[in-house]
Short mmCIF file of C-alpha atoms and ligand atoms in Angstrom, two decimals:
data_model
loop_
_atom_site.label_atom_id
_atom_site.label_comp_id
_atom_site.label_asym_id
_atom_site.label_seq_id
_atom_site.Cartn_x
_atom_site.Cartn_y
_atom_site.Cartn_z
CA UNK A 8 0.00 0.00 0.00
CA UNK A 9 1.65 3.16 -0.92
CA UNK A 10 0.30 6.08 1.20
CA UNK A 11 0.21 9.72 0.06
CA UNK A 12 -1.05 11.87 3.04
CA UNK A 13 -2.35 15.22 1.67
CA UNK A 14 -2.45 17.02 5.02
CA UNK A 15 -0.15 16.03 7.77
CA UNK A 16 1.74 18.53 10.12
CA UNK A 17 5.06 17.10 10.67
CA UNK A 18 6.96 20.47 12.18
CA UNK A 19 4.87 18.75 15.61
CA UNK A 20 5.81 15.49 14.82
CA UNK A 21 8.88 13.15 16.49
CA UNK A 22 11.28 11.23 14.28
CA UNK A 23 9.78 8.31 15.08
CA UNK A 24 6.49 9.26 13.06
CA UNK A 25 8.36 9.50 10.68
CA UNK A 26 10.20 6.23 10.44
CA UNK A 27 6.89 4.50 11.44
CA UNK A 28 5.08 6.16 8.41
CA UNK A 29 7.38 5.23 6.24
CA UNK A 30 7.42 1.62 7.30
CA UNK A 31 3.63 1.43 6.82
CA UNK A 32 3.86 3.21 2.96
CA UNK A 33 3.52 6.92 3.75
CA UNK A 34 6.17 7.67 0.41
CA UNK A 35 4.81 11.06 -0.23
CA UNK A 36 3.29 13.84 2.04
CA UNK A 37 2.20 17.63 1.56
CA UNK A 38 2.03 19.87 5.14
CA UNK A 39 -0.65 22.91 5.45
CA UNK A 40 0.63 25.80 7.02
CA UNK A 41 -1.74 26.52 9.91
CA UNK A 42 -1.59 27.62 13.66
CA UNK A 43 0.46 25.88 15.96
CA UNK A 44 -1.92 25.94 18.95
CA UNK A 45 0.49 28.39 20.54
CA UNK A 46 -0.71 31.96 19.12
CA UNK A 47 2.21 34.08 17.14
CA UNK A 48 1.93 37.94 17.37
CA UNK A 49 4.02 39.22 14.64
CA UNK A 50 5.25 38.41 11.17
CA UNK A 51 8.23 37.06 11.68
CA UNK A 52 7.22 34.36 13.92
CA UNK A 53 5.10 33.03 10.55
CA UNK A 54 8.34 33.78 8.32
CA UNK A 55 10.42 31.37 10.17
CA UNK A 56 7.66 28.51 9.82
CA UNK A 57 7.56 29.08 6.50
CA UNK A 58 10.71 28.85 6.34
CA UNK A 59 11.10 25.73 7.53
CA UNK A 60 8.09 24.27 5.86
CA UNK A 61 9.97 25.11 2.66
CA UNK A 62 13.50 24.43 4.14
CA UNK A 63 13.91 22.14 7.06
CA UNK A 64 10.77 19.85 7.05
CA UNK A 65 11.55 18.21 3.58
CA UNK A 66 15.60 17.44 4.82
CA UNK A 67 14.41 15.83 7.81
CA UNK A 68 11.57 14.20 5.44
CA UNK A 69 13.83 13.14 2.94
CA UNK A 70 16.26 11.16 5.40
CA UNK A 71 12.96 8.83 5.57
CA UNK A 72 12.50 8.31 2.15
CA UNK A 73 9.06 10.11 2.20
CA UNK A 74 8.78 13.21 -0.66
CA UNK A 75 7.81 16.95 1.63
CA UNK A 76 6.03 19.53 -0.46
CA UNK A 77 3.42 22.60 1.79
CA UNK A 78 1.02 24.44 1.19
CA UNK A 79 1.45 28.26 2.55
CA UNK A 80 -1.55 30.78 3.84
CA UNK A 81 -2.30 33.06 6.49
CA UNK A 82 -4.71 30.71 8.71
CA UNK A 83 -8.19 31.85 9.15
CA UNK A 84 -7.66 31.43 12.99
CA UNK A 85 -4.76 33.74 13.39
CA UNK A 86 -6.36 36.13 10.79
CA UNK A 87 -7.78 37.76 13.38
CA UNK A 88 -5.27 39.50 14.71
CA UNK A 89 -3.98 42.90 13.18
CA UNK A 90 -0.60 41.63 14.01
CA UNK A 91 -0.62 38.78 11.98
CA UNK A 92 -1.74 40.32 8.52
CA UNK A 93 1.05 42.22 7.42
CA UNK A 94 1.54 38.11 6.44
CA UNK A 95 -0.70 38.62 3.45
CA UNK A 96 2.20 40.84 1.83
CA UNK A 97 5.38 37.64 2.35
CA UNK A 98 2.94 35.44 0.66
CA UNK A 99 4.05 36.11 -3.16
CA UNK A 100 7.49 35.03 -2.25
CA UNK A 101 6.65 31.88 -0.81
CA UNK A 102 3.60 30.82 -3.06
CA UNK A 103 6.54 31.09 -5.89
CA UNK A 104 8.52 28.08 -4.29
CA UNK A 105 8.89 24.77 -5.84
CA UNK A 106 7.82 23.10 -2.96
CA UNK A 107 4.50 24.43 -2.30
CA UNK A 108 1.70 22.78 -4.08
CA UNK A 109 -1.08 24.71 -2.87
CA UNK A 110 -2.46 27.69 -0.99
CA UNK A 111 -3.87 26.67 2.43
CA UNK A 112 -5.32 26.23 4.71
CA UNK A 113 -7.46 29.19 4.29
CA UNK A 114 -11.11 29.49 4.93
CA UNK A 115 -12.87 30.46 8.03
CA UNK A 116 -12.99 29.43 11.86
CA UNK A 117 -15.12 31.68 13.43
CA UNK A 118 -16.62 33.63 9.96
CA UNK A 119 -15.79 37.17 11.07
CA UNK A 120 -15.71 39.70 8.81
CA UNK A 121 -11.24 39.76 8.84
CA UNK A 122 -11.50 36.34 8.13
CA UNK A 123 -13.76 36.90 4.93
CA UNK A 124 -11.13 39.84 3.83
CA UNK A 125 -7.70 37.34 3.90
CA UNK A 126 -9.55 34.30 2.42
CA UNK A 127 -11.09 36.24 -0.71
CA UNK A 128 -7.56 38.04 -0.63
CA UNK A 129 -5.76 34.48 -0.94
CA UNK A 130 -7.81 32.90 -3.36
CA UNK A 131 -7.20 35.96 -5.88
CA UNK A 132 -3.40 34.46 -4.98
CA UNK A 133 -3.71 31.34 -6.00
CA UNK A 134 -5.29 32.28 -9.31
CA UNK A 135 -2.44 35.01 -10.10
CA UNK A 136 0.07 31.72 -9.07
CA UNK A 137 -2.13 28.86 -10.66
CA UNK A 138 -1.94 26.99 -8.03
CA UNK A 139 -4.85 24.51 -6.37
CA UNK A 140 -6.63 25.97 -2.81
CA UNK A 141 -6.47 23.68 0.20
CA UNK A 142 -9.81 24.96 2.50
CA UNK A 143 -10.30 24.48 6.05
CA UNK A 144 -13.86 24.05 7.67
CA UNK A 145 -14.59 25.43 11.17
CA UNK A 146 -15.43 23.32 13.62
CA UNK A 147 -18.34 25.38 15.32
CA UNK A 148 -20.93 25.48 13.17
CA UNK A 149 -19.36 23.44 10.34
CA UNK A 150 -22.75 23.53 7.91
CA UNK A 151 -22.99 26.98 7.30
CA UNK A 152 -19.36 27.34 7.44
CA UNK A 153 -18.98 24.65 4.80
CA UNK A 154 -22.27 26.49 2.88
CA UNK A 155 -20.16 30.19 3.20
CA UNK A 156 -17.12 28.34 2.05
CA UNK A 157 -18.66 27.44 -1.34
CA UNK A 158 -19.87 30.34 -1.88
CA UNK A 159 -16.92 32.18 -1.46
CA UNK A 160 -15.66 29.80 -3.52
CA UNK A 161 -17.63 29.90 -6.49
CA UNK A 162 -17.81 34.06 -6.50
CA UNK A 163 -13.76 33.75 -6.92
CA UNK A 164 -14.18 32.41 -10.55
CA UNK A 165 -11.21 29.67 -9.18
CA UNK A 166 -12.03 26.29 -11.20
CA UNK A 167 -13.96 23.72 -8.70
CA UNK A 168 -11.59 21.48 -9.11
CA UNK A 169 -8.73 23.70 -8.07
CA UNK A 170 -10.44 23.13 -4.38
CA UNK A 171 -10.57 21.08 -1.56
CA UNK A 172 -12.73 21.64 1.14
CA UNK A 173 -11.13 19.53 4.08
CA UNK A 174 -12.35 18.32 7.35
CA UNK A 175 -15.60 17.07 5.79
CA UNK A 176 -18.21 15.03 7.76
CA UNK A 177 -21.64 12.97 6.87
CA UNK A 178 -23.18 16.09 7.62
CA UNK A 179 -21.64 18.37 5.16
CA UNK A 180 -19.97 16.35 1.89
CA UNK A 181 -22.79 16.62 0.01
CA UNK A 182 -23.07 19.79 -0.84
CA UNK A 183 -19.18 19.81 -1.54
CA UNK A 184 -19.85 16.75 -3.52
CA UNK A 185 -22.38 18.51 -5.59
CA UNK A 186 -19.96 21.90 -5.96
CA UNK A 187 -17.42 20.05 -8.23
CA UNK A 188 -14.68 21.00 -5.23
CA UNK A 189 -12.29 17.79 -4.15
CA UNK A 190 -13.79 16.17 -0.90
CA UNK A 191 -11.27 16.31 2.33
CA UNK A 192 -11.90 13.71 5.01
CA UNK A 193 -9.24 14.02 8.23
CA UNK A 194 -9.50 10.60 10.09
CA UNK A 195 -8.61 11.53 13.97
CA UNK A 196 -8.96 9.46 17.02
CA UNK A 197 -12.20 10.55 18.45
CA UNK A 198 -13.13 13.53 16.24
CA UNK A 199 -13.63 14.27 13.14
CA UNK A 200 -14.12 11.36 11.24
CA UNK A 201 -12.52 7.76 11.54
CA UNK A 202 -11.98 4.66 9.30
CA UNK A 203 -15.00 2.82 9.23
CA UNK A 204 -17.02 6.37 8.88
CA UNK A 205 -14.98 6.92 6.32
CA UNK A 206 -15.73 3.74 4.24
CA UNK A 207 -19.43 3.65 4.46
CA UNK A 208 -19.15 7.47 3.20
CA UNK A 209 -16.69 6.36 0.32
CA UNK A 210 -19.51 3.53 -0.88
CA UNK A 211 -22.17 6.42 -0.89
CA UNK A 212 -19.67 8.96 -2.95
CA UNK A 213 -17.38 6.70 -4.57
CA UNK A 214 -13.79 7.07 -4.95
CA UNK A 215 -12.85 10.05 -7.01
CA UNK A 216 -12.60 13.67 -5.96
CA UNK A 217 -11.65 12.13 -2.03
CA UNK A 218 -8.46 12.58 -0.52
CA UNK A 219 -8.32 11.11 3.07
CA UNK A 220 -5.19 12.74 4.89
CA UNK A 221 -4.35 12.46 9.06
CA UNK A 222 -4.29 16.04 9.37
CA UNK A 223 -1.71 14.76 12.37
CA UNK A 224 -0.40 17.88 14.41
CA UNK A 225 0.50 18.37 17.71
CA UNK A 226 -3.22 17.33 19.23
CA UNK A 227 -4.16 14.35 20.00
CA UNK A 228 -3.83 12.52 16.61
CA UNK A 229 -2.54 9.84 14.63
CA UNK A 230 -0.01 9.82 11.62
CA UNK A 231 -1.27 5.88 10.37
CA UNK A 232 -4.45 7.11 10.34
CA UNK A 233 -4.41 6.90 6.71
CA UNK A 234 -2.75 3.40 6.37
CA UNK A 235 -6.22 2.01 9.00
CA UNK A 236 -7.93 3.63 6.33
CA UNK A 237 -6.67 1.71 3.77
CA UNK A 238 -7.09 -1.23 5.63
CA UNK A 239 -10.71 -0.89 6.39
CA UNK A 240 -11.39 0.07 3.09
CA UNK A 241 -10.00 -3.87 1.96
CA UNK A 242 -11.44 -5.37 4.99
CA UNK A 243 -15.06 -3.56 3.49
CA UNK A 244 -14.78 -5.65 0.28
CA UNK A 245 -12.95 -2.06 -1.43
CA UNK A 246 -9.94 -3.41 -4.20
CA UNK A 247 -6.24 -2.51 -3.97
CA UNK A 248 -6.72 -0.52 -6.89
CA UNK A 249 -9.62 1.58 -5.17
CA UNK A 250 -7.18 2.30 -2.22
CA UNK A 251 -4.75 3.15 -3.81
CA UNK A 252 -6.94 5.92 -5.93
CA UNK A 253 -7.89 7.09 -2.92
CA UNK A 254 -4.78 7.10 -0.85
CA UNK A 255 -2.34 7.98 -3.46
CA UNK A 256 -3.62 8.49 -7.40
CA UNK A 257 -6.10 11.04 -5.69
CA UNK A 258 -3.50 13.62 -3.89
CA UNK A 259 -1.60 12.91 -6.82
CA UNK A 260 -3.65 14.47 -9.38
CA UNK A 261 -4.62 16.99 -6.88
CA UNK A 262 -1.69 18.76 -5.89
CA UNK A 263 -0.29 17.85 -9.40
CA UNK A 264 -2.81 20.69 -10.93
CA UNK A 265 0.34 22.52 -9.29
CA UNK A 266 2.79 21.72 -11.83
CA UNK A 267 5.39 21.40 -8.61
CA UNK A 268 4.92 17.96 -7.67
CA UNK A 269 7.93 16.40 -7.52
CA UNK A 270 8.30 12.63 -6.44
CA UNK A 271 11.89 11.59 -7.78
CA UNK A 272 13.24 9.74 -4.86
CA UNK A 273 9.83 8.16 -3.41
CA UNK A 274 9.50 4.64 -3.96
CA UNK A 275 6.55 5.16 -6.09
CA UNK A 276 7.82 7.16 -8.72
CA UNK A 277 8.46 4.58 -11.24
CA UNK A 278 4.86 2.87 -10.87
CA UNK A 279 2.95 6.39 -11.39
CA UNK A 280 1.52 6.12 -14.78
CA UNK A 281 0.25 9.08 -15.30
CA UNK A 282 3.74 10.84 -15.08
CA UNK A 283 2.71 13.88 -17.33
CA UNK A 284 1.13 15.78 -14.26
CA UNK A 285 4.32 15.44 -12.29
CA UNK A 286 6.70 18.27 -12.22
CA UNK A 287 7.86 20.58 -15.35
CA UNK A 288 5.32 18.50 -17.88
CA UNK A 289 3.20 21.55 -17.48
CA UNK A 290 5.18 23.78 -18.78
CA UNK B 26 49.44 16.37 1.80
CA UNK B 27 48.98 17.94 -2.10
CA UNK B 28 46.49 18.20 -3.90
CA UNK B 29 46.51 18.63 -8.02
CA UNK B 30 44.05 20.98 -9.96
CA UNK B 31 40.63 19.56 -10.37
CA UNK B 32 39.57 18.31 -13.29
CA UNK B 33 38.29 20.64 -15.33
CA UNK B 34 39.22 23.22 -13.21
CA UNK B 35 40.82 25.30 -16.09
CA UNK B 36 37.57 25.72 -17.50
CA UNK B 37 35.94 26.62 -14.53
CA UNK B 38 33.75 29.69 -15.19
CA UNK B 39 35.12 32.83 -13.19
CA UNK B 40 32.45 34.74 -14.17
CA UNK B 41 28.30 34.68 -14.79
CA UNK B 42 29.21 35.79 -18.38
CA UNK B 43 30.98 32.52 -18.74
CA UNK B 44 28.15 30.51 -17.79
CA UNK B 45 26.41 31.59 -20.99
CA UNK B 46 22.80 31.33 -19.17
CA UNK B 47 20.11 33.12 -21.02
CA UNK B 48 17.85 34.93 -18.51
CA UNK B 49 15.61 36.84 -20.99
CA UNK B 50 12.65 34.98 -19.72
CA UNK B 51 12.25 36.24 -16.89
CA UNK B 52 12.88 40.26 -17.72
CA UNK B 53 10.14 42.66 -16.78
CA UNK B 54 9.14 40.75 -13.40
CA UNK B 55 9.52 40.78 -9.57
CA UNK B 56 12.82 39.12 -9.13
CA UNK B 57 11.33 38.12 -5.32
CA UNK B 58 9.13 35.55 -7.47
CA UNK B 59 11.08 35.00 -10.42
CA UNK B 60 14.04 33.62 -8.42
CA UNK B 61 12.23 30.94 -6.97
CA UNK B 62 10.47 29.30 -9.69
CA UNK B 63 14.00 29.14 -11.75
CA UNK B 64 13.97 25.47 -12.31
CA UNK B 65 10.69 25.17 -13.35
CA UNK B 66 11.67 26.89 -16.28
CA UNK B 67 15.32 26.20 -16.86
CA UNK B 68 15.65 22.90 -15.49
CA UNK B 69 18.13 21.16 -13.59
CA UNK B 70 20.00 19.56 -16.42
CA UNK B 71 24.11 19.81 -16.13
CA UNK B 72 25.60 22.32 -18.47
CA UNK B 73 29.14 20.03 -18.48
CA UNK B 74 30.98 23.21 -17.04
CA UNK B 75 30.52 22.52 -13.27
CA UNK B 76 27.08 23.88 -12.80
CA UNK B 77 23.53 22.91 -13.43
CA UNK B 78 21.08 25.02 -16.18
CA UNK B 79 18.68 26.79 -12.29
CA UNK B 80 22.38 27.63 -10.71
CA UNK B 81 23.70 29.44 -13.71
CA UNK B 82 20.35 31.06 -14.69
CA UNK B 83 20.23 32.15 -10.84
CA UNK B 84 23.87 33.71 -11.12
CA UNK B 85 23.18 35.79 -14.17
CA UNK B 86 20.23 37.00 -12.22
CA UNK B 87 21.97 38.04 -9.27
CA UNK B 88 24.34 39.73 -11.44
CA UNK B 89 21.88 42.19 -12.06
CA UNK B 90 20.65 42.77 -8.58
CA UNK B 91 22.41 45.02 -5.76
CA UNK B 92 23.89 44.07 -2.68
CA UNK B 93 20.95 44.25 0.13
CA UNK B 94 18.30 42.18 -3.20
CA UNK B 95 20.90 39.37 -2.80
CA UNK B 96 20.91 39.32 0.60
CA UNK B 97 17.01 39.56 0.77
CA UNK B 98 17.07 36.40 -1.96
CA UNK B 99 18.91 34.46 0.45
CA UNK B 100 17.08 35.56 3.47
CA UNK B 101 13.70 34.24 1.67
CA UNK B 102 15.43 31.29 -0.16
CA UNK B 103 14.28 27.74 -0.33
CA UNK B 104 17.32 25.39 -0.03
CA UNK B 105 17.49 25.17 -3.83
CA UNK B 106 18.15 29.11 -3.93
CA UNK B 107 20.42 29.19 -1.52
CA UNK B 108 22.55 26.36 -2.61
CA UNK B 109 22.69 28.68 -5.95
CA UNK B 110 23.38 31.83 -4.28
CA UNK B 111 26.05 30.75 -1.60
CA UNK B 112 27.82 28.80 -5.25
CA UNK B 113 27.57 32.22 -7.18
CA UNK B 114 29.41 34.09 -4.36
CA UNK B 115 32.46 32.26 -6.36
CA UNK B 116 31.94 34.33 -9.62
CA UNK B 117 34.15 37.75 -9.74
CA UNK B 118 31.33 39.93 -10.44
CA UNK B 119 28.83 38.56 -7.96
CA UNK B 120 32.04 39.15 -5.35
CA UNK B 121 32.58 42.53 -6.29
CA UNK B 122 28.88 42.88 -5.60
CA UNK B 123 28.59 41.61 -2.19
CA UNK B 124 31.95 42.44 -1.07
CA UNK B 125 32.39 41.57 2.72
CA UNK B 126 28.31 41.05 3.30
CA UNK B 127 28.73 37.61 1.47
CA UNK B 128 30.27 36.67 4.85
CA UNK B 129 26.67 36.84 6.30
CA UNK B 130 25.29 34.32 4.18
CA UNK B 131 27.92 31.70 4.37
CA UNK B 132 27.94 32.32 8.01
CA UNK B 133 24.00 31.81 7.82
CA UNK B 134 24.58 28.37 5.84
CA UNK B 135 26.94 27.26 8.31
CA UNK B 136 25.05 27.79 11.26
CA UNK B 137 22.53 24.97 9.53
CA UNK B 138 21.79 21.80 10.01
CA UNK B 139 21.95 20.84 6.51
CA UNK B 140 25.30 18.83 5.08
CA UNK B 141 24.14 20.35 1.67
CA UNK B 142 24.24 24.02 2.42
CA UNK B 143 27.30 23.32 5.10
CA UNK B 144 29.39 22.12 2.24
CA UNK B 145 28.01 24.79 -0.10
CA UNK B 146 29.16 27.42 2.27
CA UNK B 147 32.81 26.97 2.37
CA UNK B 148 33.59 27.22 -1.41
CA UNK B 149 36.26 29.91 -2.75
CA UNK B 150 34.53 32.85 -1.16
CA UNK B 151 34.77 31.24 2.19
CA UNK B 152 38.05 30.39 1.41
CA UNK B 153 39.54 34.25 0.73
CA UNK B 154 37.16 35.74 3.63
CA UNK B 155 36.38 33.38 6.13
CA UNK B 156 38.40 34.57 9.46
CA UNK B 157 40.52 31.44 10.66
CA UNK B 158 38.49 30.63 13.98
CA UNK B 159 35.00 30.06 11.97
CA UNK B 160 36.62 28.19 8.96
CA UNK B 161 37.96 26.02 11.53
CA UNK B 162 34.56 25.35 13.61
CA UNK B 163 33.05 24.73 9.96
CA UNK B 164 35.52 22.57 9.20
CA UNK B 165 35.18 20.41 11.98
CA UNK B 166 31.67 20.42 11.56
CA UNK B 167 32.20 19.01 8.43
CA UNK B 168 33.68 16.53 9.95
CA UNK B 169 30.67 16.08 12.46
CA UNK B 170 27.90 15.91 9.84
CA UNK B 171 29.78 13.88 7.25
CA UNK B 172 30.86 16.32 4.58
CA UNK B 173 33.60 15.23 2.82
CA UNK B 174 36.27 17.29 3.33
CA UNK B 175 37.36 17.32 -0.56
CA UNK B 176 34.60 19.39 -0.61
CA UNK B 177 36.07 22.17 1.29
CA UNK B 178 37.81 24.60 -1.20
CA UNK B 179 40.34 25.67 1.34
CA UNK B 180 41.21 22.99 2.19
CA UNK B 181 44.41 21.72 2.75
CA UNK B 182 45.55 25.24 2.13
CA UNK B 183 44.23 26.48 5.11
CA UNK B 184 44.72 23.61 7.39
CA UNK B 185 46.56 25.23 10.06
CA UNK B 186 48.37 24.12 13.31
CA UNK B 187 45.10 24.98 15.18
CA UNK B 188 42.90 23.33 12.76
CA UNK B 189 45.49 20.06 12.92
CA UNK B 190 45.40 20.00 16.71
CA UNK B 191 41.48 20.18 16.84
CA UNK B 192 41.27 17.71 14.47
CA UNK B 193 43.84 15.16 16.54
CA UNK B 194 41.55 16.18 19.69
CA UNK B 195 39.03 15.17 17.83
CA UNK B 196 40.54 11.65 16.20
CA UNK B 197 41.48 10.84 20.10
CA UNK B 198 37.94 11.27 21.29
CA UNK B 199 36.84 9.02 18.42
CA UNK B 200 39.15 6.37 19.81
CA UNK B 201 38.43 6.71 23.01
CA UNK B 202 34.54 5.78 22.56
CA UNK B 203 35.82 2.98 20.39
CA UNK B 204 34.19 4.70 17.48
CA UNK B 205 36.31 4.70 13.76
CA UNK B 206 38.05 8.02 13.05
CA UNK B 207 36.70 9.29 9.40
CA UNK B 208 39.16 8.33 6.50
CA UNK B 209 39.47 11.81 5.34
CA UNK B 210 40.92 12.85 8.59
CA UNK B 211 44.02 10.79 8.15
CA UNK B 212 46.35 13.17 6.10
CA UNK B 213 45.13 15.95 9.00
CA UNK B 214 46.38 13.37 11.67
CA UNK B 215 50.36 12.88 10.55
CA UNK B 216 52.61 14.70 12.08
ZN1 ZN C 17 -4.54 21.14 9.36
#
């Protein structure tokens, strides 16, 4: 089983996550900037992670065999704060990196009127740098939030399937089904969603336009998440082929709309058929 | 311990004008987001004099930027760009333009944890301006992180008594913990 996770927050995550994702077929992996539970007041606290989402997190990545691109946004959360928004004007510089494959994770959190302001501002971004949107759903009030999202969405003009609209639940991937925007499913102990939620919602929706990620940070999460997936999805009667659509063709295509995808080096690269998407074939 | 020219060091180029790289593709826009995407539209391939088709389109760009732009390249640099900025710092004319503040970057590249930008940092221009105390510490953490020292320009040239002793301190610690002493070490270690 070879394991792309699409959302995964290694800067919180030990060396050993790393060697036990890799044992268990994680080859490939793209990180979201977003908060880091601690609150940062000032621009150059956000520099430095980007910095190392671009810099340090794919070294230590690479020593594991496993392929590190990001995605890079000012997160709805810390939006918020006046401090925090002179980030808007460092994003050019970053969204021009060969390693990020996205913009994200923007959206909302608590749908204030700032937050509405940065995440119109950032999807204008991502259609001046052609690159895909990764969206975040809040988790108070998710429905409307998810409902807002698309809407904000669609008024942008940004293809549908430039988008996916993460964190998604029984409750809210229809509509997102029905938008023509990629599906997002985080599979967390307790929360969110888990494995065998997950596979009675992939035999309603089917396989394509899902990407199942771990969203693994520094709460109370799992980076195999994905892999249990995997292996409820066979154990439900689901093919190899199906799981590996959904744990590794899908993110593939996705972030390969990016043109920046580059997976020389993971295990996988000489069994991905459809190689045109993969870095430079764009251009 | 000698050390002949390199081969193909003759041809080596000493300036970006030598590296023939074409950079008209990229007039008329922000340099802080035309540096960075470089390889997408150069590639990576090996131009057969040293350096790859990004690093030499990178040099001929910084050749047309002033000293605090380069310095704000490499501030916002992925790896990739910095690896191609700290290698241009070898060229005459991107010298002249940093002068002395090149020492900031290579002393930025060696306070890292990567191998790649370590051994990056102490080419030529590291060699003429580095002061002796931190070309010495970088050295040695060569040694630590597993650079090979061959890929220290100043080196042996620069190998001086201090350098040679920390280097036997550090050979003797080795064999204390019953732990092998790195092979390229040896010529360091004869007195
Ligand atoms: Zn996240």
């Amino acid at each position: 089983m070879r394991i792309f996770d699409p959302h995964i927050h290694m800067t919180s995550r030990t060396t050993d996550d790393y060697a036990a994702m890799a044992a268990h077929g994680v080859q490939a992996l793209v990180e979201p900037a977003f908060w880091l539970g601690q609150p940062r007041t000032s621009v150059g606290s956000f520099v430095d992670y980007f910095d190392a989402l671009i810099g340090w997190e794919p070294f230590r990545a690479s020593q594991f065999g496993i392929r590190h691109h990001c995605t890079i946004a000012l997160n709805p959360k810390e939006a918020n704060d006046p401090r925090c928004r002179e980030v808007l004007d460092v994003l050019p510089r970053y969204l021009a990196k060969d390693g990020v494959v996205a913009v994200g994770e923007v959206g909302y959190d608590s749908m204030t009127a700032e937050e509405d302001e940065v995440f119109a501002a950032q999807l204008e971004l991502a259609k001046r740098f052609e690159l895909p949107v990764l969206v975040h759903t809040p988790h108070r009030d998710k429905a409307a939030g998810t409902t807002r999202t698309l809407d904000v969405v669609r008024e942008s003009g940004l293809p549908a399937g430039r988008v996916v609209v993460d964190h998604l639940n029984e409750v809210t991937v229809k509509e997102v089904a029905d938008s023509g925007c990629w599906m997002g499913f985080s599979i967390y102990p307790d929360t969110k969603m888990d494995p065998d939620r997950m596979v009675v919602i992939l035999r309603q929706f089917g396989t394509e336009r899902i990407l199942v990620n771990s969203a693994a940070d520094w709460g109370k999460s799992d980076p195999l998440r994905t892999h249990a997936t995997g292996q409820a999805m066979l154990a439900a009667g689901f093919t190899e082929d199906d799981v590996d659509q959904v744990l590794w063709r899908n993110p593939v295509e996705f972030y390969g709309q990016s043109g920046r995808l580059d997976l020389t080096g993971s295990a996988a690269e000489d069994t991905f058929a459809g190689n045109s998407i993969l870095r430079g074939a764009r251009s | 311990m000698t050390r002949g020219p390199q081969p193909g060091a003759a041809r080596r180029p000493a300036t970006t004008a030598a590296l023939g790289a074409d950079v008209s593709a990229f007039a008329g826009r922000p340099l802080a987001e035309v540096f960075p995407a470089v390889t997408r539209t150069v590639g990576k391939g090996a131009l057969g004099n040293g350096w790859t088709a990004d690093e030499a389109a990178r040099a001929t760009l910084l050749s047309g930027a002033g000293r605090a732009e380069i310095a704000e390249l490499y501030r916002f640099g992925d790896t990739a760009e910095k690896l191609a900025i700290l290698k241009a710092l070898q060229l005459e004319d991107i010298e002249q333009i940093v002068g002395e503040d090149g020492l900031a970057l290579v002393e930025d590249a060696i306070r890292t944890n990567d191998q790649r930008l370590l051994a990056a940092a102490l080419g030529p221009y590291a060699t003429r301006h580095l002061p002796a105390a931190t070309f010495r510490q970088a050295v040695l953490k060569c040694v630590f992180a597993g650079v090979p020292l061959a890929a220290v320009d100043g080196l042996p040239a620069r190998a001086d008594d201090e350098l040679k002793r920390m280097m036997a301190d550090f050979a003797a610690e080795r064999r204390a913990a019953g732990r092998s002493v790195p092979e390229d070490l040896q010529p360091y270690l004869e007195r």
